[in-house]
CSV table of C-alpha atoms in Angstrom, one decimal:
chain,number,residue,atom,x,y,z
A,21,MET,CA,-0.1,-0.2,-0.2
A,22,SER,CA,1.3,3.4,-1.2
A,23,ALA,CA,2.1,5.9,1.8
A,24,ARG,CA,0.1,8.9,2.1
A,25,PHE,CA,1.0,12.5,2.3
A,26,ALA,CA,0.4,15.0,5.2
A,27,VAL,CA,2.3,17.7,3.5
A,28,GLN,CA,3.7,17.3,-0.4
A,29,ILE,CA,5.5,20.7,-1.7
A,30,THR,CA,7.2,20.7,-5.1
A,31,GLY,CA,9.5,23.8,-6.2
A,32,LEU,CA,8.5,25.8,-4.0
A,33,ARG,CA,10.4,29.3,-4.6
A,34,LYS,CA,10.8,32.6,-2.4
A,35,SER,CA,12.0,36.2,-2.5
A,36,PHE,CA,11.9,38.8,-0.3
A,37,GLY,CA,12.8,41.9,-3.1
A,38,ASP,CA,16.3,40.7,-4.4
A,39,LYS,CA,16.7,37.8,-1.7
A,40,LEU,CA,16.1,34.5,-2.8
A,41,VAL,CA,15.1,32.9,0.7
A,42,LEU,CA,13.7,29.1,-1.0
A,43,ASP,CA,15.2,27.8,-4.3
A,44,GLY,CA,12.6,25.3,-5.5
A,45,ILE,CA,11.9,23.2,-2.2
A,46,ASP,CA,10.9,19.8,-3.6
A,47,MET,CA,9.7,17.7,-0.3
A,48,ALA,CA,6.5,15.4,1.3
A,49,ILE,CA,5.6,14.1,4.6
A,50,VAL,CA,4.1,10.9,5.1
A,51,GLU,CA,0.9,10.8,7.2
A,52,GLY,CA,1.1,9.6,11.0
A,53,THR,CA,5.4,10.4,11.0
A,54,VAL,CA,7.7,12.9,12.6
A,55,PHE,CA,9.2,15.1,9.8
A,56,ALA,CA,12.2,17.1,10.9
A,57,LEU,CA,13.1,20.9,9.3
A,58,LEU,CA,17.1,21.8,10.3
A,59,GLY,CA,19.1,24.3,9.1
A,60,PRO,CA,21.4,27.0,10.2
A,61,ASN,CA,20.0,30.9,10.4
A,62,GLY,CA,18.7,32.3,7.7
A,63,ALA,CA,18.4,28.7,5.6
A,64,GLY,CA,14.4,29.3,5.2
A,65,LYS,CA,13.1,26.9,7.8
A,66,THR,CA,10.4,29.7,9.3
A,67,THR,CA,9.6,30.9,5.9
A,68,THR,CA,9.0,27.6,4.7
A,69,VAL,CA,6.6,26.6,7.7
A,70,GLN,CA,4.9,30.3,7.6
A,71,ILE,CA,3.9,29.0,3.6
A,72,LEU,CA,2.8,25.1,5.1
A,73,SER,CA,0.4,27.7,7.7
A,74,THR,CA,-0.8,30.4,4.6
A,75,LEU,CA,0.5,33.3,6.3
A,76,LEU,CA,3.0,33.8,3.4
A,77,ARG,CA,2.4,33.3,-0.4
A,78,ALA,CA,4.8,31.5,-2.1
A,79,ASP,CA,6.2,33.3,-5.7
A,80,ALA,CA,5.9,29.9,-7.2
A,81,GLY,CA,5.8,25.9,-6.5
A,82,ASP,CA,2.9,23.6,-6.1
A,83,ILE,CA,2.7,23.4,-1.9
A,84,ARG,CA,-0.7,20.8,-0.5
A,85,VAL,CA,-1.3,20.1,3.3
A,86,ALA,CA,-4.1,17.3,3.8
A,87,GLY,CA,-4.5,17.4,0.1
A,88,PHE,CA,-5.3,21.5,-0.2
A,89,ASP,CA,-3.7,23.5,-2.4
A,90,VAL,CA,-2.7,26.2,0.4
A,91,ASN,CA,-3.4,29.2,-2.2
A,92,ARG,CA,-6.5,28.0,-3.8
A,93,GLU,CA,-7.7,26.5,-0.7
A,94,PRO,CA,-6.4,28.6,2.6
A,95,GLN,CA,-9.2,28.3,5.2
A,96,LYS,CA,-9.1,24.3,4.7
A,97,VAL,CA,-5.8,23.8,5.3
A,98,ARG,CA,-5.9,25.6,8.2
A,99,ASP,CA,-9.0,23.5,9.1
A,100,ALA,CA,-6.0,20.9,8.9
A,101,ILE,CA,-3.5,22.1,10.7
A,102,GLY,CA,-2.1,23.3,14.3
A,103,VAL,CA,0.7,25.1,14.9
A,104,THR,CA,2.8,25.6,18.2
A,105,GLY,CA,5.2,28.4,18.3
A,106,GLN,CA,8.6,28.6,19.8
A,107,PHE,CA,7.4,30.9,22.9
A,108,SER,CA,4.2,30.2,25.0
A,109,ALA,CA,0.7,31.3,23.4
A,110,VAL,CA,-1.0,31.6,26.5
A,111,ASP,CA,-2.6,33.9,28.9
A,112,TYR,CA,-0.9,33.9,31.8
A,113,LEU,CA,-3.2,35.6,33.7
A,114,LEU,CA,-6.2,33.1,33.0
A,115,THR,CA,-6.4,29.5,34.4
A,116,GLY,CA,-4.9,26.6,32.4
A,117,ARG,CA,-9.0,25.4,31.9
A,118,GLU,CA,-10.2,29.3,31.2
A,119,ASN,CA,-7.3,29.2,28.2
A,120,LEU,CA,-8.4,25.8,27.1
A,121,LEU,CA,-11.8,27.0,27.2
A,122,LEU,CA,-11.2,30.0,24.9
A,123,MET,CA,-9.7,27.8,22.6
A,124,ALA,CA,-12.9,25.8,21.9
A,125,ASP,CA,-14.9,29.2,21.7
A,126,LEU,CA,-12.8,30.1,19.2
A,127,HIS,CA,-12.9,26.7,17.2
A,128,HIS,CA,-16.9,27.5,17.4
A,129,LEU,CA,-17.2,24.0,19.7
A,130,ASP,CA,-20.5,24.1,21.4
A,131,ARG,CA,-20.6,24.5,24.8
A,132,ALA,CA,-20.6,20.9,25.9
A,133,ALA,CA,-18.2,19.7,23.0
A,134,GLY,CA,-16.1,22.3,24.6
A,135,ARG,CA,-16.0,21.4,28.3
A,136,ARG,CA,-15.6,17.6,26.6
A,137,ARG,CA,-12.6,18.6,25.0
A,138,VAL,CA,-11.3,20.8,27.3
A,139,ASP,CA,-11.2,17.5,30.2
A,140,GLU,CA,-9.8,15.6,27.8
A,141,LEU,CA,-7.1,17.5,27.3
A,142,LEU,CA,-6.3,18.4,30.7
A,143,ALA,CA,-6.4,14.4,31.3
A,144,GLN,CA,-4.2,14.2,28.1
A,145,PHE,CA,-1.4,16.9,29.2
A,146,ASP,CA,-1.6,16.0,33.0
A,147,LEU,CA,-2.5,19.4,34.2
A,148,VAL,CA,-5.5,18.5,36.1
A,149,ASP,CA,-4.7,19.4,39.6
A,150,ALA,CA,-3.7,22.9,37.9
A,151,ALA,CA,-6.3,23.3,35.5
A,152,GLY,CA,-7.7,26.3,38.3
A,153,GLN,CA,-4.2,27.7,38.9
A,154,MET,CA,-3.1,31.2,37.1
A,155,VAL,CA,-0.8,30.1,34.5
A,156,MET,CA,2.0,32.7,36.1
A,157,LYS,CA,2.2,29.7,38.4
A,158,TYR,CA,3.0,26.9,36.1
A,159,SER,CA,6.4,25.6,35.5
A,160,GLY,CA,8.3,26.3,31.5
A,161,GLY,CA,7.6,22.9,31.4
A,162,MET,CA,3.8,23.5,32.1
A,163,ARG,CA,3.6,26.5,30.0
A,164,ARG,CA,4.4,24.5,26.9
A,165,ARG,CA,2.3,21.3,27.9
A,166,LEU,CA,-0.6,23.9,27.8
A,167,ASP,CA,0.3,25.6,25.0
A,168,LEU,CA,0.3,21.7,22.8
A,169,ALA,CA,-2.5,21.8,24.3
A,170,MET,CA,-4.4,24.5,22.6
A,171,THR,CA,-3.3,23.3,19.8
A,172,LEU,CA,-5.2,20.3,19.6
A,173,ILE,CA,-8.3,21.7,20.3
A,174,GLY,CA,-9.3,21.5,17.2
A,175,ASN,CA,-7.9,18.1,16.2
A,176,PRO,CA,-5.4,18.7,14.4
A,177,ARG,CA,-4.3,16.2,11.7
A,178,ILE,CA,-0.9,17.8,11.0
A,179,ILE,CA,0.9,19.6,14.0
A,180,TYR,CA,4.1,22.2,13.0
A,181,LEU,CA,6.0,21.9,15.9
A,182,ASP,CA,8.8,25.5,16.2
A,183,GLU,CA,11.4,24.6,18.9
A,184,PRO,CA,8.5,22.5,21.3
A,185,THR,CA,11.5,22.1,23.9
A,186,THR,CA,13.1,25.2,24.5
A,187,GLY,CA,14.2,26.4,27.6
A,188,LEU,CA,12.7,23.2,29.1
A,189,ASP,CA,14.8,20.7,31.9
A,190,PRO,CA,15.7,17.4,30.8
A,191,ARG,CA,12.6,15.7,32.6
A,192,SER,CA,10.4,18.2,30.6
A,193,ARG,CA,12.0,17.6,27.4
A,194,HIS,CA,11.6,13.8,28.2
A,195,THR,CA,7.9,14.2,28.8
A,196,MET,CA,7.6,16.3,25.5
A,197,TRP,CA,8.9,14.2,23.4
A,198,GLN,CA,7.0,10.9,24.8
A,199,ILE,CA,3.8,13.3,24.1
A,200,ILE,CA,4.8,14.1,20.6
A,201,ARG,CA,5.0,10.3,19.8
A,202,GLU,CA,1.5,9.2,21.6
A,203,LEU,CA,0.5,12.0,18.6
A,204,THR,CA,1.9,10.1,15.9
A,205,ALA,CA,0.2,6.8,17.4
A,206,THR,CA,-2.7,8.2,16.8
A,207,GLY,CA,-2.3,9.7,13.6
A,208,VAL,CA,-1.2,13.0,13.7
A,209,THR,CA,1.7,14.3,11.2
A,210,VAL,CA,3.9,16.4,13.1
A,211,LEU,CA,6.5,18.9,11.0
A,212,LEU,CA,9.2,19.7,13.7
A,213,THR,CA,12.0,22.8,13.6
A,214,THR,CA,14.3,22.8,16.1
A,215,GLN,CA,17.9,23.4,17.0
A,216,ASN,CA,18.4,20.5,19.1
A,217,LEU,CA,19.4,18.2,17.0
A,218,ASP,CA,19.6,15.2,19.8
A,219,GLU,CA,15.6,15.8,19.7
A,220,ALA,CA,15.5,15.5,15.6
A,221,ASP,CA,17.4,11.7,15.8
A,222,GLU,CA,14.8,10.9,18.7
A,223,LEU,CA,11.6,11.7,16.8
A,224,ALA,CA,12.2,12.1,13.6
A,225,GLY,CA,11.7,9.6,10.7
A,226,ARG,CA,12.8,11.6,8.3
A,227,ILE,CA,14.7,14.8,8.6
A,228,ALA,CA,15.2,17.4,5.6
A,229,VAL,CA,18.2,19.8,6.1
A,230,LEU,CA,17.9,23.6,4.7
A,231,ASP,CA,20.8,25.5,3.9
A,232,GLN,CA,20.6,28.9,2.2
A,233,GLY,CA,17.4,28.2,1.0
A,234,ARG,CA,18.2,24.9,-1.0
A,235,LEU,CA,17.5,21.1,0.5
A,236,VAL,CA,21.0,19.8,0.9
A,237,ALA,CA,19.3,16.5,2.1
A,238,GLU,CA,17.0,14.5,3.2
A,239,GLY,CA,16.4,11.2,4.5
A,240,THR,CA,16.2,8.6,8.0
A,241,PRO,CA,18.5,10.1,10.9
A,242,ASP,CA,20.9,6.7,9.8
A,243,GLU,CA,20.6,7.7,5.9
A,244,LEU,CA,22.6,10.9,6.6
A,245,LYS,CA,24.8,9.7,9.2
A,246,ARG,CA,25.8,7.2,6.6
A,247,ARG,CA,26.9,10.6,4.6
A,248,VAL,CA,29.6,11.5,6.6
A,249,PRO,CA,32.2,9.1,6.1
A,250,GLY,CA,33.9,7.0,9.4
A,251,GLY,CA,34.4,8.3,12.6
A,252,ARG,CA,37.1,8.8,15.6
A,253,VAL,CA,38.7,7.3,18.0
A,254,ARG,CA,39.1,9.4,21.6
A,255,LEU,CA,42.3,8.3,23.3
A,256,HIS,CA,42.3,10.0,26.7
A,257,PHE,CA,46.2,10.3,28.9
A,258,ARG,CA,46.6,10.5,32.0
A,259,GLU,CA,49.7,12.9,31.0
A,260,ALA,CA,50.7,15.6,28.7
A,261,GLY,CA,53.6,13.8,27.7
A,262,ALA,CA,52.3,10.5,26.9
A,263,LEU,CA,49.6,12.9,24.5
A,264,GLY,CA,52.4,14.3,23.0
A,265,GLU,CA,54.2,10.9,22.3
A,266,ALA,CA,51.3,9.5,20.8
A,267,ALA,CA,50.4,12.7,18.4
A,268,ARG,CA,53.5,11.7,17.3
A,269,VAL,CA,53.5,8.2,16.8
A,270,LEU,CA,50.5,8.4,15.4
A,271,GLY,CA,50.8,11.2,13.2
A,272,HIS,CA,47.8,12.8,13.9
A,273,GLU,CA,47.0,16.6,16.1
A,274,SER,CA,43.5,16.5,16.7
A,275,ARG,CA,44.8,17.0,20.5
A,276,ASP,CA,43.2,18.6,23.6
A,277,THR,CA,45.9,19.4,25.6
A,278,GLU,CA,43.5,20.5,28.7
A,279,ALA,CA,41.4,17.5,28.1
A,280,LEU,CA,44.7,15.2,27.6
A,281,THR,CA,43.0,13.3,24.9
A,282,LEU,CA,43.6,12.7,21.1
A,283,ASP,CA,40.9,12.3,18.7
A,284,VAL,CA,42.1,9.7,15.9
A,285,PRO,CA,40.1,9.2,12.3
A,286,THR,CA,38.8,5.4,12.3
A,287,ASP,CA,36.4,3.3,9.7
A,288,GLY,CA,34.5,1.9,12.3
A,289,THR,CA,35.5,-1.9,12.0
A,290,PRO,CA,36.8,-3.7,14.6
A,291,GLN,CA,40.6,-4.4,12.7
A,292,SER,CA,40.8,-0.9,12.6
A,293,LEU,CA,40.7,-0.3,16.3
A,294,ARG,CA,43.1,-3.3,16.7
A,295,SER,CA,45.9,-1.5,14.8
A,296,LEU,CA,45.5,1.8,16.8
A,297,LEU,CA,46.1,-0.2,19.6
A,298,GLU,CA,48.6,-2.4,18.3
A,299,ARG,CA,50.2,0.9,17.3
A,300,LEU,CA,50.2,2.4,21.0
A,301,ASP,CA,51.5,-1.2,23.3
A,302,GLU,CA,54.4,-1.2,20.5
A,303,ALA,CA,55.1,2.3,21.6
A,304,ALA,CA,54.4,1.6,24.9
A,305,LEU,CA,51.9,4.3,25.4
A,306,ASN,CA,49.7,4.0,27.6
A,307,VAL,CA,46.2,4.6,27.6
A,308,GLU,CA,43.4,5.8,30.4
A,309,THR,CA,39.9,5.1,28.1
A,310,VAL,CA,39.7,4.6,24.9
A,311,THR,CA,36.2,5.8,23.4
A,312,VAL,CA,34.4,5.1,19.7
A,313,GLN,CA,32.8,7.7,18.6
A,314,THR,CA,30.2,7.1,15.4
A,315,PRO,CA,29.3,10.3,13.3
A,316,ASP,CA,26.2,12.0,14.6
A,317,LEU,CA,23.9,14.4,13.3
A,318,ASP,CA,26.1,17.4,14.7
A,319,ASP,CA,29.1,15.8,12.4
A,320,VAL,CA,26.3,15.8,9.5
A,321,PHE,CA,25.3,19.3,10.3
A,322,PHE,CA,28.5,20.0,9.8
A,323,ALA,CA,29.4,18.3,6.9
A,324,LEU,CA,26.1,19.9,4.8
A,325,THR,CA,26.1,23.3,6.0
A,326,GLY,CA,29.7,24.0,7.3
A,327,THR,CA,27.7,25.4,10.8
A,328,THR,CA,28.6,23.4,13.5
A,329,HIS,CA,24.1,23.1,15.1
A,330,ARG,CA,25.3,25.4,18.2
A,331,VAL,CA,24.6,28.2,16.5
A,332,VAL,CA,21.3,26.8,14.6
A,333,GLU,CA,18.7,29.6,15.2
A,334,VAL,CA,14.9,29.3,14.4
A,335,SER,CA,14.4,32.5,12.1
A,336,ALA,CA,14.7,32.2,8.5
């Protein structure tokens, strides 16, 4: 059975004046999956999401969301999607329940249906005990959960999540990840933009990397990692002298004199690791620890964009 697509983009182009922001983007997102969109500042991520949300009009391209053309059927697209921005769009002077009831009214749910939906979401997002509290008293994680719950009031089939775990502690971040997994398990499609590469690796079935308005790579996390050749072995020494001698013997200068570590390229095979340890043994060099590091999404991001993930931002 062929896959059904929640989002289909062909030949998407967008300019602001003389600046070309999106240059012929092709992308398809399968229903009921998490699709991550990565890229450095100015790559075009936010512009893409704004076009998919009908907030901007593309200069060219065929863009369909939930089967609807974003230009000719914008209201049908809006009815099918939910959008959660980087910062919580909640009213701090209302209670959690009041925020949700307000969204129910905006979605024109009748009184009884609105209350039922609010009760469902408070339970789903573990906010029942805090429902009567003003949101200003909520923790950051509670506000993000409430924000996502508000997005789900209208039962959207497709959700755009822009930096959903920004500023959250590790426990709250993992809670949000679990909620996203549960949503996709019910058939909801999630388009995720994030600067947390671990988050993309953890959640996304497919990842697209934008750079300077072009789609430079797309695939599963493992497929993208395989595009980066080899890996590295990190050797940790007790003494600076041993570190320096190892660098001389191995002919490699990727070392950290403060951490007393030396990184040596490897193809990741047992034979290459065995050969490396034999060379160290022959030189009578004692290594404190040996760590094999395979390519990760950080390596992929740097290789494809020339930018480390630490400076990736959300705005386009």
